[in-house]
Tab-separated table of N, CA, C and O in Angstrom:
chain	number	residue	atom	x	y	z
A	1	UNK	N	87.783	75.120	40.953
A	1	UNK	CA	88.761	75.186	41.982
A	1	UNK	C	89.571	73.987	41.884
A	1	UNK	O	89.245	72.975	41.443
A	2	UNK	N	90.678	74.029	42.611
A	2	UNK	CA	91.681	72.896	42.770
A	2	UNK	C	91.865	72.641	44.230
A	2	UNK	O	91.811	73.333	44.987
A	3	UNK	N	91.813	71.120	44.345
A	3	UNK	CA	92.246	70.718	45.662
A	3	UNK	C	93.318	69.755	45.634
A	3	UNK	O	93.376	69.005	44.729
A	4	UNK	N	94.143	69.620	46.592
A	4	UNK	CA	95.209	68.762	46.781
A	4	UNK	C	94.824	67.899	48.023
A	4	UNK	O	94.653	68.495	49.188
A	5	UNK	N	94.791	66.583	47.874
A	5	UNK	CA	94.449	65.763	49.052
A	5	UNK	C	95.490	64.776	49.335
A	5	UNK	O	95.924	63.949	48.355
A	6	UNK	N	96.208	64.776	50.516
A	6	UNK	CA	97.259	63.883	50.829
A	6	UNK	C	96.613	62.623	51.548
A	6	UNK	O	95.561	62.737	52.073
A	7	UNK	N	97.405	61.490	51.463
A	7	UNK	CA	96.924	60.249	52.189
A	7	UNK	C	98.177	59.450	52.417
A	7	UNK	O	99.159	59.708	51.806
A	8	UNK	N	98.141	58.406	53.346
A	8	UNK	CA	99.218	57.475	53.463
A	8	UNK	C	99.935	57.718	54.747
A	8	UNK	O	100.750	56.868	54.959
A	9	UNK	N	99.621	58.660	55.581
A	9	UNK	CA	100.386	59.008	56.719
A	9	UNK	C	100.068	57.987	57.879
A	9	UNK	O	99.031	57.179	57.656
A	10	UNK	N	100.719	57.959	59.030
A	10	UNK	CA	100.384	56.998	59.992
A	10	UNK	C	101.533	56.849	60.947
A	10	UNK	O	102.460	57.655	60.968
A	11	UNK	N	101.263	55.905	61.824
A	11	UNK	CA	102.268	55.526	62.883
A	11	UNK	C	103.177	54.323	62.268
A	11	UNK	O	102.577	53.426	61.906
A	12	UNK	N	104.639	54.621	62.408
A	12	UNK	CA	105.357	53.341	61.933
A	12	UNK	C	106.552	53.385	62.913
A	12	UNK	O	106.982	54.413	63.352
A	13	UNK	N	107.154	52.209	62.875
A	13	UNK	CA	108.340	52.001	63.818
A	13	UNK	C	109.606	52.510	63.013
A	13	UNK	O	109.666	52.605	61.889
A	14	UNK	N	110.665	52.916	63.740
A	14	UNK	CA	111.911	53.333	63.289
A	14	UNK	C	112.472	52.158	62.359
A	14	UNK	O	112.229	50.953	62.709
A	15	UNK	N	112.962	52.523	61.130
A	15	UNK	CA	113.458	51.613	60.165
A	15	UNK	C	112.205	51.127	59.192
A	15	UNK	O	112.611	50.391	58.128
A	16	UNK	N	111.059	51.625	59.502
A	16	UNK	CA	109.868	51.074	58.651
A	16	UNK	C	109.750	51.989	57.431
A	16	UNK	O	110.540	53.026	57.186
A	17	UNK	N	108.577	51.747	56.674
A	17	UNK	CA	108.313	52.566	55.403
A	17	UNK	C	106.929	52.970	55.469
A	17	UNK	O	105.999	52.291	55.928
A	18	UNK	N	106.792	53.994	54.616
A	18	UNK	CA	105.358	54.656	54.298
A	18	UNK	C	105.434	55.164	52.956
A	18	UNK	O	106.521	55.569	52.598
A	19	UNK	N	104.422	55.146	52.427
A	19	UNK	CA	104.089	55.781	50.939
A	19	UNK	C	103.056	56.898	51.062
A	19	UNK	O	101.827	56.525	51.396
A	20	UNK	N	103.293	58.013	50.880
A	20	UNK	CA	102.408	59.107	50.786
A	20	UNK	C	101.978	59.381	49.289
A	20	UNK	O	102.746	59.219	48.440
A	21	UNK	N	100.637	59.680	49.399
A	21	UNK	CA	100.217	60.168	47.941
A	21	UNK	C	99.506	61.457	48.096
A	21	UNK	O	98.997	61.835	49.127
A	22	UNK	N	99.488	62.153	47.069
A	22	UNK	CA	98.761	63.420	46.889
A	22	UNK	C	98.003	63.606	45.533
A	22	UNK	O	98.751	63.544	44.494
A	23	UNK	N	96.821	63.897	45.544
A	23	UNK	CA	96.005	63.916	44.210
A	23	UNK	C	95.663	65.322	44.106
A	23	UNK	O	94.870	65.918	45.044
A	24	UNK	N	95.809	65.866	42.863
A	24	UNK	CA	95.172	67.104	42.624
A	24	UNK	C	93.880	66.961	41.793
A	24	UNK	O	93.859	66.211	40.712
A	25	UNK	N	92.827	67.555	42.291
A	25	UNK	CA	91.588	67.479	41.562
A	25	UNK	C	90.992	68.763	41.274
A	25	UNK	O	91.337	69.838	41.894
A	26	UNK	N	89.941	68.730	40.454
A	26	UNK	CA	89.251	69.977	40.088
A	26	UNK	C	89.695	70.332	38.746
A	26	UNK	O	90.071	69.621	37.887
A	27	UNK	N	89.753	71.708	38.618
A	27	UNK	CA	89.993	72.291	37.223
A	27	UNK	C	91.666	72.393	36.969
A	27	UNK	O	92.221	73.457	37.449
A	28	UNK	N	92.098	71.270	36.678
A	28	UNK	CA	93.591	71.333	36.569
A	28	UNK	C	94.009	70.994	35.068
A	28	UNK	O	93.671	70.165	34.483
A	29	UNK	N	94.598	72.209	34.554
A	29	UNK	CA	94.971	72.089	33.015
A	29	UNK	C	96.404	71.527	32.999
A	29	UNK	O	96.537	70.714	32.054
A	30	UNK	N	97.289	71.892	33.785
A	30	UNK	CA	98.475	71.292	33.884
A	30	UNK	C	99.346	71.688	35.221
A	30	UNK	O	98.986	72.429	35.858
A	31	UNK	N	100.368	70.825	35.330
A	31	UNK	CA	101.212	70.973	36.614
A	31	UNK	C	102.742	71.160	36.400
A	31	UNK	O	103.156	70.299	35.635
A	32	UNK	N	103.187	72.013	36.917
A	32	UNK	CA	104.693	72.184	36.852
A	32	UNK	C	105.329	71.354	37.923
A	32	UNK	O	105.052	70.099	38.014
A	33	UNK	N	105.933	71.973	38.765
A	33	UNK	CA	106.614	71.215	39.937
A	33	UNK	C	105.713	70.765	40.923
A	33	UNK	O	104.692	71.488	41.179
A	34	UNK	N	105.981	69.544	41.631
A	34	UNK	CA	105.212	69.074	42.641
A	34	UNK	C	106.286	68.766	43.678
A	34	UNK	O	107.343	68.304	43.691
A	35	UNK	N	105.798	69.171	44.975
A	35	UNK	CA	106.580	69.109	46.169
A	35	UNK	C	106.184	68.567	47.334
A	35	UNK	O	104.833	68.614	47.666
A	36	UNK	N	106.979	68.146	48.180
A	36	UNK	CA	106.675	67.560	49.595
A	36	UNK	C	107.348	68.440	50.531
A	36	UNK	O	108.528	68.662	50.502
A	37	UNK	N	106.615	68.934	51.525
A	37	UNK	CA	107.373	69.709	52.701
A	37	UNK	C	106.881	68.939	54.028
A	37	UNK	O	106.057	68.082	54.078
A	38	UNK	N	107.670	69.055	54.926
A	38	UNK	CA	107.587	68.526	56.239
A	38	UNK	C	107.712	69.719	57.309
A	38	UNK	O	108.585	70.517	57.225
A	39	UNK	N	106.787	69.664	58.267
A	39	UNK	CA	106.713	70.473	59.296
A	39	UNK	C	106.848	69.660	60.725
A	39	UNK	O	105.876	69.000	61.072
A	40	UNK	N	108.081	69.557	61.324
A	40	UNK	CA	108.297	68.891	62.525
A	40	UNK	C	107.810	69.702	63.743
A	40	UNK	O	107.598	70.777	63.561
A	41	UNK	N	107.447	68.986	64.815
A	41	UNK	CA	106.998	69.767	66.034
A	41	UNK	C	107.839	70.910	66.284
A	41	UNK	O	109.046	70.700	66.575
A	42	UNK	N	107.267	72.179	66.540
A	42	UNK	CA	108.179	73.160	66.835
A	42	UNK	C	109.025	73.876	65.826
A	42	UNK	O	109.913	74.634	66.290
A	43	UNK	N	108.960	73.444	64.657
A	43	UNK	CA	109.836	73.738	63.631
A	43	UNK	C	109.097	74.312	62.369
A	43	UNK	O	107.873	74.145	62.265
A	44	UNK	N	110.014	74.995	61.635
A	44	UNK	CA	109.276	75.594	60.451
A	44	UNK	C	109.075	74.565	59.335
A	44	UNK	O	109.879	73.640	59.377
A	45	UNK	N	108.208	74.786	58.499
A	45	UNK	CA	107.914	73.968	57.400
A	45	UNK	C	109.179	74.045	56.456
A	45	UNK	O	109.520	75.110	56.094
A	46	UNK	N	109.530	72.752	55.968
A	46	UNK	CA	110.745	72.854	55.044
A	46	UNK	C	110.446	71.994	53.855
A	46	UNK	O	109.781	70.878	53.840
A	47	UNK	N	111.015	72.378	52.800
A	47	UNK	CA	110.881	71.556	51.566
A	47	UNK	C	111.922	70.359	51.589
A	47	UNK	O	112.936	70.650	51.848
A	48	UNK	N	111.289	69.084	51.378
A	48	UNK	CA	112.176	68.023	51.485
A	48	UNK	C	112.356	67.270	50.148
A	48	UNK	O	113.343	66.496	50.022
A	49	UNK	N	111.355	67.320	49.289
A	49	UNK	CA	111.444	66.623	47.893
A	49	UNK	C	110.923	67.343	46.926
A	49	UNK	O	109.638	67.922	47.201
A	50	UNK	N	111.304	67.435	45.718
A	50	UNK	CA	110.760	68.288	44.654
A	50	UNK	C	110.846	67.429	43.276
A	50	UNK	O	111.867	66.749	43.198
A	51	UNK	N	109.832	67.419	42.464
A	51	UNK	CA	109.821	66.943	41.145
A	51	UNK	C	109.318	67.734	40.159
A	51	UNK	O	108.190	68.250	40.192
A	52	UNK	N	110.149	68.073	39.147
A	52	UNK	CA	109.685	68.892	37.984
A	52	UNK	C	108.768	68.089	36.973
A	52	UNK	O	108.648	66.833	37.145
A	53	UNK	N	108.230	68.740	36.096
A	53	UNK	CA	107.258	68.145	35.098
A	53	UNK	C	108.055	67.208	34.208
A	53	UNK	O	107.440	66.161	33.760
A	54	UNK	N	109.445	67.348	34.047
A	54	UNK	CA	110.102	66.398	33.347
A	54	UNK	C	110.658	65.149	34.080
A	54	UNK	O	111.508	64.297	33.443
A	55	UNK	N	110.388	65.196	35.362
A	55	UNK	CA	110.960	64.129	36.170
A	55	UNK	C	112.072	64.290	36.992
A	55	UNK	O	112.548	63.543	37.757
A	56	UNK	N	112.713	65.460	36.742
A	56	UNK	CA	113.949	65.858	37.496
A	56	UNK	C	113.604	66.002	38.913
A	56	UNK	O	112.433	66.553	39.343
A	57	UNK	N	114.342	65.412	39.782
A	57	UNK	CA	114.033	65.458	41.284
A	57	UNK	C	115.228	66.011	42.121
A	57	UNK	O	116.461	66.144	41.623
A	58	UNK	N	114.860	66.387	43.250
A	58	UNK	CA	115.765	66.981	44.096
A	58	UNK	C	115.442	66.788	45.676
A	58	UNK	O	114.081	66.758	45.789
A	59	UNK	N	116.264	66.598	46.528
A	59	UNK	CA	116.013	66.223	47.810
A	59	UNK	C	116.780	67.058	48.814
A	59	UNK	O	117.939	67.363	48.617
A	60	UNK	N	116.276	67.256	50.073
A	60	UNK	CA	117.109	67.907	50.970
A	60	UNK	C	118.011	66.717	51.608
A	60	UNK	O	117.656	65.615	51.487
A	61	UNK	N	119.183	67.208	52.156
A	61	UNK	CA	120.134	66.188	52.398
A	61	UNK	C	119.756	65.047	53.461
A	61	UNK	O	120.127	63.994	53.419
A	62	UNK	N	118.820	65.437	54.458
A	62	UNK	CA	118.507	64.554	55.445
A	62	UNK	C	117.667	63.295	54.940
A	62	UNK	O	117.499	62.443	55.763
A	63	UNK	N	117.127	63.504	53.762
A	63	UNK	CA	116.377	62.454	53.303
A	63	UNK	C	116.923	61.559	51.955
A	63	UNK	O	116.246	60.634	51.640
A	64	UNK	N	117.836	62.265	51.633
A	64	UNK	CA	118.750	61.638	50.342
A	64	UNK	C	118.902	60.094	50.636
A	64	UNK	O	119.485	59.780	51.624
A	65	UNK	N	118.706	59.245	49.740
A	65	UNK	CA	119.017	57.851	49.853
A	65	UNK	C	117.883	57.163	50.560
A	65	UNK	O	117.935	55.813	50.532
A	66	UNK	N	116.908	57.746	51.177
A	66	UNK	CA	115.903	57.087	51.953
A	66	UNK	C	114.492	57.426	51.316
A	66	UNK	O	113.632	56.553	51.411
A	67	UNK	N	114.404	58.675	50.845
A	67	UNK	CA	113.031	59.042	50.316
A	67	UNK	C	113.121	59.055	48.794
A	67	UNK	O	114.096	59.380	48.191
A	68	UNK	N	112.019	58.808	48.034
A	68	UNK	CA	112.019	58.784	46.661
A	68	UNK	C	110.699	59.521	46.280
A	68	UNK	O	109.474	58.984	46.684
A	69	UNK	N	110.745	60.590	45.577
A	69	UNK	CA	109.435	61.376	44.977
A	69	UNK	C	109.179	60.777	43.584
A	69	UNK	O	110.186	60.721	42.875
A	70	UNK	N	108.063	60.804	43.181
A	70	UNK	CA	107.648	60.312	41.864
A	70	UNK	C	106.220	60.958	41.613
A	70	UNK	O	105.610	61.406	42.403
A	71	UNK	N	105.958	60.735	40.278
A	71	UNK	CA	104.573	61.352	39.907
A	71	UNK	C	103.963	60.630	38.683
A	71	UNK	O	104.676	60.035	37.883
A	72	UNK	N	102.664	60.572	38.700
A	72	UNK	CA	101.937	60.078	37.663
A	72	UNK	C	101.051	61.240	36.973
A	72	UNK	O	100.040	61.586	37.580
A	73	UNK	N	101.613	61.707	35.975
A	73	UNK	CA	100.908	62.910	35.384
A	73	UNK	C	99.563	62.591	34.876
A	73	UNK	O	98.600	63.460	34.901
A	74	UNK	N	99.332	61.436	34.402
A	74	UNK	CA	97.895	61.006	33.961
A	74	UNK	C	96.921	61.182	35.119
A	74	UNK	O	95.732	61.312	34.844
A	75	UNK	N	97.370	60.829	36.399
A	75	UNK	CA	96.601	60.801	37.543
A	75	UNK	C	96.720	62.084	38.291
A	75	UNK	O	96.076	62.272	39.367
A	76	UNK	N	97.507	63.140	38.043
A	76	UNK	CA	97.750	64.348	38.605
A	76	UNK	C	98.075	64.072	40.120
A	76	UNK	O	97.708	64.565	41.036
A	77	UNK	N	98.938	62.953	40.290
A	77	UNK	CA	99.335	62.371	41.637
A	77	UNK	C	100.882	62.544	41.720
A	77	UNK	O	101.535	62.170	40.857
A	78	UNK	N	101.323	62.862	42.953
A	78	UNK	CA	102.623	62.834	43.444
A	78	UNK	C	102.747	61.904	44.531
A	78	UNK	O	101.833	61.879	45.397
A	79	UNK	N	103.860	61.039	44.644
A	79	UNK	CA	104.122	60.165	45.699
A	79	UNK	C	105.358	60.394	46.434
A	79	UNK	O	106.280	61.141	45.730
A	80	UNK	N	105.445	59.974	47.746
A	80	UNK	CA	106.662	60.091	48.445
A	80	UNK	C	106.847	58.663	49.052
A	80	UNK	O	106.101	58.405	50.073
A	81	UNK	N	107.804	57.962	48.567
A	81	UNK	CA	108.095	56.734	49.252
A	81	UNK	C	109.257	56.953	50.342
A	81	UNK	O	110.253	57.552	49.963
A	82	UNK	N	108.983	56.484	51.457
A	82	UNK	CA	109.843	56.889	52.639
A	82	UNK	C	110.308	55.579	53.171
A	82	UNK	O	109.360	54.783	53.782
A	83	UNK	N	111.519	55.242	53.158
A	83	UNK	CA	112.068	54.183	53.635
A	83	UNK	C	113.075	54.566	54.747
A	83	UNK	O	113.535	55.580	54.945
A	84	UNK	N	113.522	53.463	55.512
A	84	UNK	CA	114.348	53.549	56.656
A	84	UNK	C	114.071	54.803	57.508
A	84	UNK	O	114.876	55.641	57.847
A	85	UNK	N	112.844	54.991	57.918
A	85	UNK	CA	112.349	56.133	58.729
A	85	UNK	C	112.910	56.186	60.055
A	85	UNK	O	113.241	55.133	60.789
A	86	UNK	N	113.088	57.422	60.352
A	86	UNK	CA	113.718	57.751	61.722
A	86	UNK	C	112.738	58.636	62.471
A	86	UNK	O	111.807	59.248	61.899
A	87	UNK	N	113.041	58.659	63.765
A	87	UNK	CA	112.134	59.495	64.677
A	87	UNK	C	112.133	60.980	64.274
A	87	UNK	O	111.093	61.551	64.372
A	88	UNK	N	113.423	61.403	63.777
A	88	UNK	CA	113.236	62.788	63.202
A	88	UNK	C	112.592	63.086	62.043
A	88	UNK	O	112.400	64.247	61.621
A	89	UNK	N	112.004	62.048	61.455
A	89	UNK	CA	111.124	62.193	60.262
A	89	UNK	C	109.731	62.421	60.655
A	89	UNK	O	108.828	62.810	59.773
A	90	UNK	N	109.436	62.437	61.906
A	90	UNK	CA	108.053	62.683	62.377
A	90	UNK	C	107.757	64.153	62.190
A	90	UNK	O	108.374	65.044	62.278
A	91	UNK	N	106.450	64.268	61.687
A	91	UNK	CA	105.889	65.636	61.454
A	91	UNK	C	104.639	65.579	60.615
A	91	UNK	O	104.317	64.504	60.227
A	92	UNK	N	104.182	66.652	60.169
A	92	UNK	CA	103.124	66.731	59.241
A	92	UNK	C	103.687	66.984	57.714
A	92	UNK	O	104.582	67.889	57.632
A	93	UNK	N	103.226	66.263	56.896
A	93	UNK	CA	103.700	66.299	55.609
A	93	UNK	C	102.676	66.900	54.722
A	93	UNK	O	101.535	66.409	54.652
A	94	UNK	N	103.098	67.971	53.858
A	94	UNK	CA	102.237	68.649	53.147
A	94	UNK	C	102.745	68.590	51.611
A	94	UNK	O	103.784	68.569	51.251
A	95	UNK	N	101.612	68.497	50.776
A	95	UNK	CA	101.813	68.362	49.292
A	95	UNK	C	101.656	69.838	48.781
A	95	UNK	O	100.757	70.578	49.450
A	96	UNK	N	102.380	70.168	47.716
A	96	UNK	CA	102.510	71.515	47.203
A	96	UNK	C	102.626	71.371	45.714
A	96	UNK	O	103.599	70.644	45.288
A	97	UNK	N	101.910	72.117	44.925
A	97	UNK	CA	102.080	71.979	43.358
A	97	UNK	C	101.745	73.258	42.772
A	97	UNK	O	100.780	74.074	43.146
A	98	UNK	N	102.574	73.510	41.648
A	98	UNK	CA	102.322	74.678	40.849
A	98	UNK	C	101.448	74.223	39.651
A	98	UNK	O	101.676	73.567	38.676
A	99	UNK	N	100.193	74.664	39.886
A	99	UNK	CA	99.106	74.234	38.907
A	99	UNK	C	98.416	75.407	38.127
A	99	UNK	O	98.145	76.420	38.600
A	100	UNK	N	98.342	75.110	36.804
A	100	UNK	CA	97.511	76.062	35.897
A	100	UNK	C	96.018	75.598	35.992
A	100	UNK	O	95.609	74.580	35.709
A	101	UNK	N	95.350	76.482	36.642
A	101	UNK	CA	93.923	76.326	36.909
A	101	UNK	C	92.930	76.962	36.030
A	101	UNK	O	93.396	77.273	34.970
A	102	UNK	N	91.713	77.126	36.459
A	102	UNK	CA	90.574	77.783	35.536
A	102	UNK	C	90.970	79.112	35.244
A	102	UNK	O	90.274	79.717	34.216
A	103	UNK	N	91.796	79.863	35.835
A	103	UNK	CA	92.105	81.230	35.471
A	103	UNK	C	93.195	81.334	34.257
A	103	UNK	O	93.555	82.224	33.883
A	104	UNK	N	93.748	79.933	34.002
A	104	UNK	CA	94.712	79.785	32.931
A	104	UNK	C	96.106	80.339	33.401
A	104	UNK	O	96.940	80.484	32.581
A	105	UNK	N	96.213	80.674	34.792
A	105	UNK	CA	97.532	81.024	35.202
A	105	UNK	C	98.014	79.925	36.276
A	105	UNK	O	97.140	79.224	36.832
A	106	UNK	N	99.328	79.892	36.463
A	106	UNK	CA	99.732	79.010	37.377
A	106	UNK	C	99.843	79.692	38.742
A	106	UNK	O	100.129	80.789	38.983
A	107	UNK	N	99.522	78.824	39.782
A	107	UNK	CA	99.701	79.243	41.149
A	107	UNK	C	99.882	77.964	42.030
A	107	UNK	O	99.628	76.875	41.614
A	108	UNK	N	100.483	78.198	43.150
A	108	UNK	CA	100.834	77.090	43.957
A	108	UNK	C	99.576	76.831	44.963
A	108	UNK	O	99.084	77.680	45.560
A	109	UNK	N	99.382	75.533	45.091
A	109	UNK	CA	98.161	75.029	45.810
A	109	UNK	C	98.931	74.212	46.958
A	109	UNK	O	99.783	73.535	46.850
A	110	UNK	N	98.223	74.094	48.094
A	110	UNK	CA	98.706	73.257	49.178
A	110	UNK	C	97.517	72.250	49.693
A	110	UNK	O	96.388	72.534	49.542
A	111	UNK	N	98.114	71.064	50.059
A	111	UNK	CA	97.171	70.214	50.835
A	111	UNK	C	96.932	70.456	52.135
A	111	UNK	O	97.612	71.353	52.719
A	112	UNK	N	96.101	69.718	52.869
A	112	UNK	CA	95.775	69.803	54.207
A	112	UNK	C	96.859	69.208	55.090
A	112	UNK	O	97.013	69.526	56.301
A	113	UNK	N	97.633	68.382	54.508
A	113	UNK	CA	98.656	67.675	55.347
A	113	UNK	C	98.206	66.293	55.730
A	113	UNK	O	97.076	66.015	56.067
A	114	UNK	N	99.292	65.381	55.960
A	114	UNK	CA	98.996	64.210	56.572
A	114	UNK	C	100.110	63.922	57.711
A	114	UNK	O	101.188	64.358	57.412
A	115	UNK	N	99.778	63.281	58.830
A	115	UNK	CA	100.666	63.185	59.862
A	115	UNK	C	101.387	61.957	59.687
A	115	UNK	O	100.998	60.868	59.464
A	116	UNK	N	102.858	61.911	59.966
A	116	UNK	CA	103.724	60.751	59.958
A	116	UNK	C	104.355	60.822	61.384
A	116	UNK	O	104.986	61.770	61.767
A	117	UNK	N	104.309	59.699	62.068
A	117	UNK	CA	104.870	59.577	63.466
A	117	UNK	C	105.666	58.311	63.338
A	117	UNK	O	105.082	57.109	63.077
A	118	UNK	N	106.968	58.516	63.627
A	118	UNK	CA	107.963	57.518	63.720
A	118	UNK	C	108.358	57.146	65.299
A	118	UNK	O	108.876	58.025	65.773
A	119	UNK	N	107.863	56.080	65.648
A	119	UNK	CA	108.028	55.828	67.032
A	119	UNK	C	107.883	54.303	67.270
A	119	UNK	O	107.156	53.590	66.688
A	120	UNK	N	108.709	53.882	68.432
A	120	UNK	CA	108.639	52.499	68.748
A	120	UNK	C	107.584	52.204	69.917
A	120	UNK	O	107.480	51.279	70.482
């Protein structure tokens, strides 16, 4: 089985920074794209950052220039560096990854989420 475990969330003041991590463990043969989603209170979950296996990245407009997604393939880990945080960044952050598992097929897995609260 495969598990994704996020960490790094917490309470931060506006303008502050946080770094989220997500580790894939278990029977992981390879990983294609790795993604971060955010679900704000009362809103749908949205894709905010994506990184392909070759390092190509993409961001939703609301986080461009403030958030940076990166990955360490040797550690099966994806990161999200969040700077200049705003109150509207508050929400639950979920890791998602396209993983080739013990079935030898690729499928998307989700983490349990980590809460980020931006407030003074």
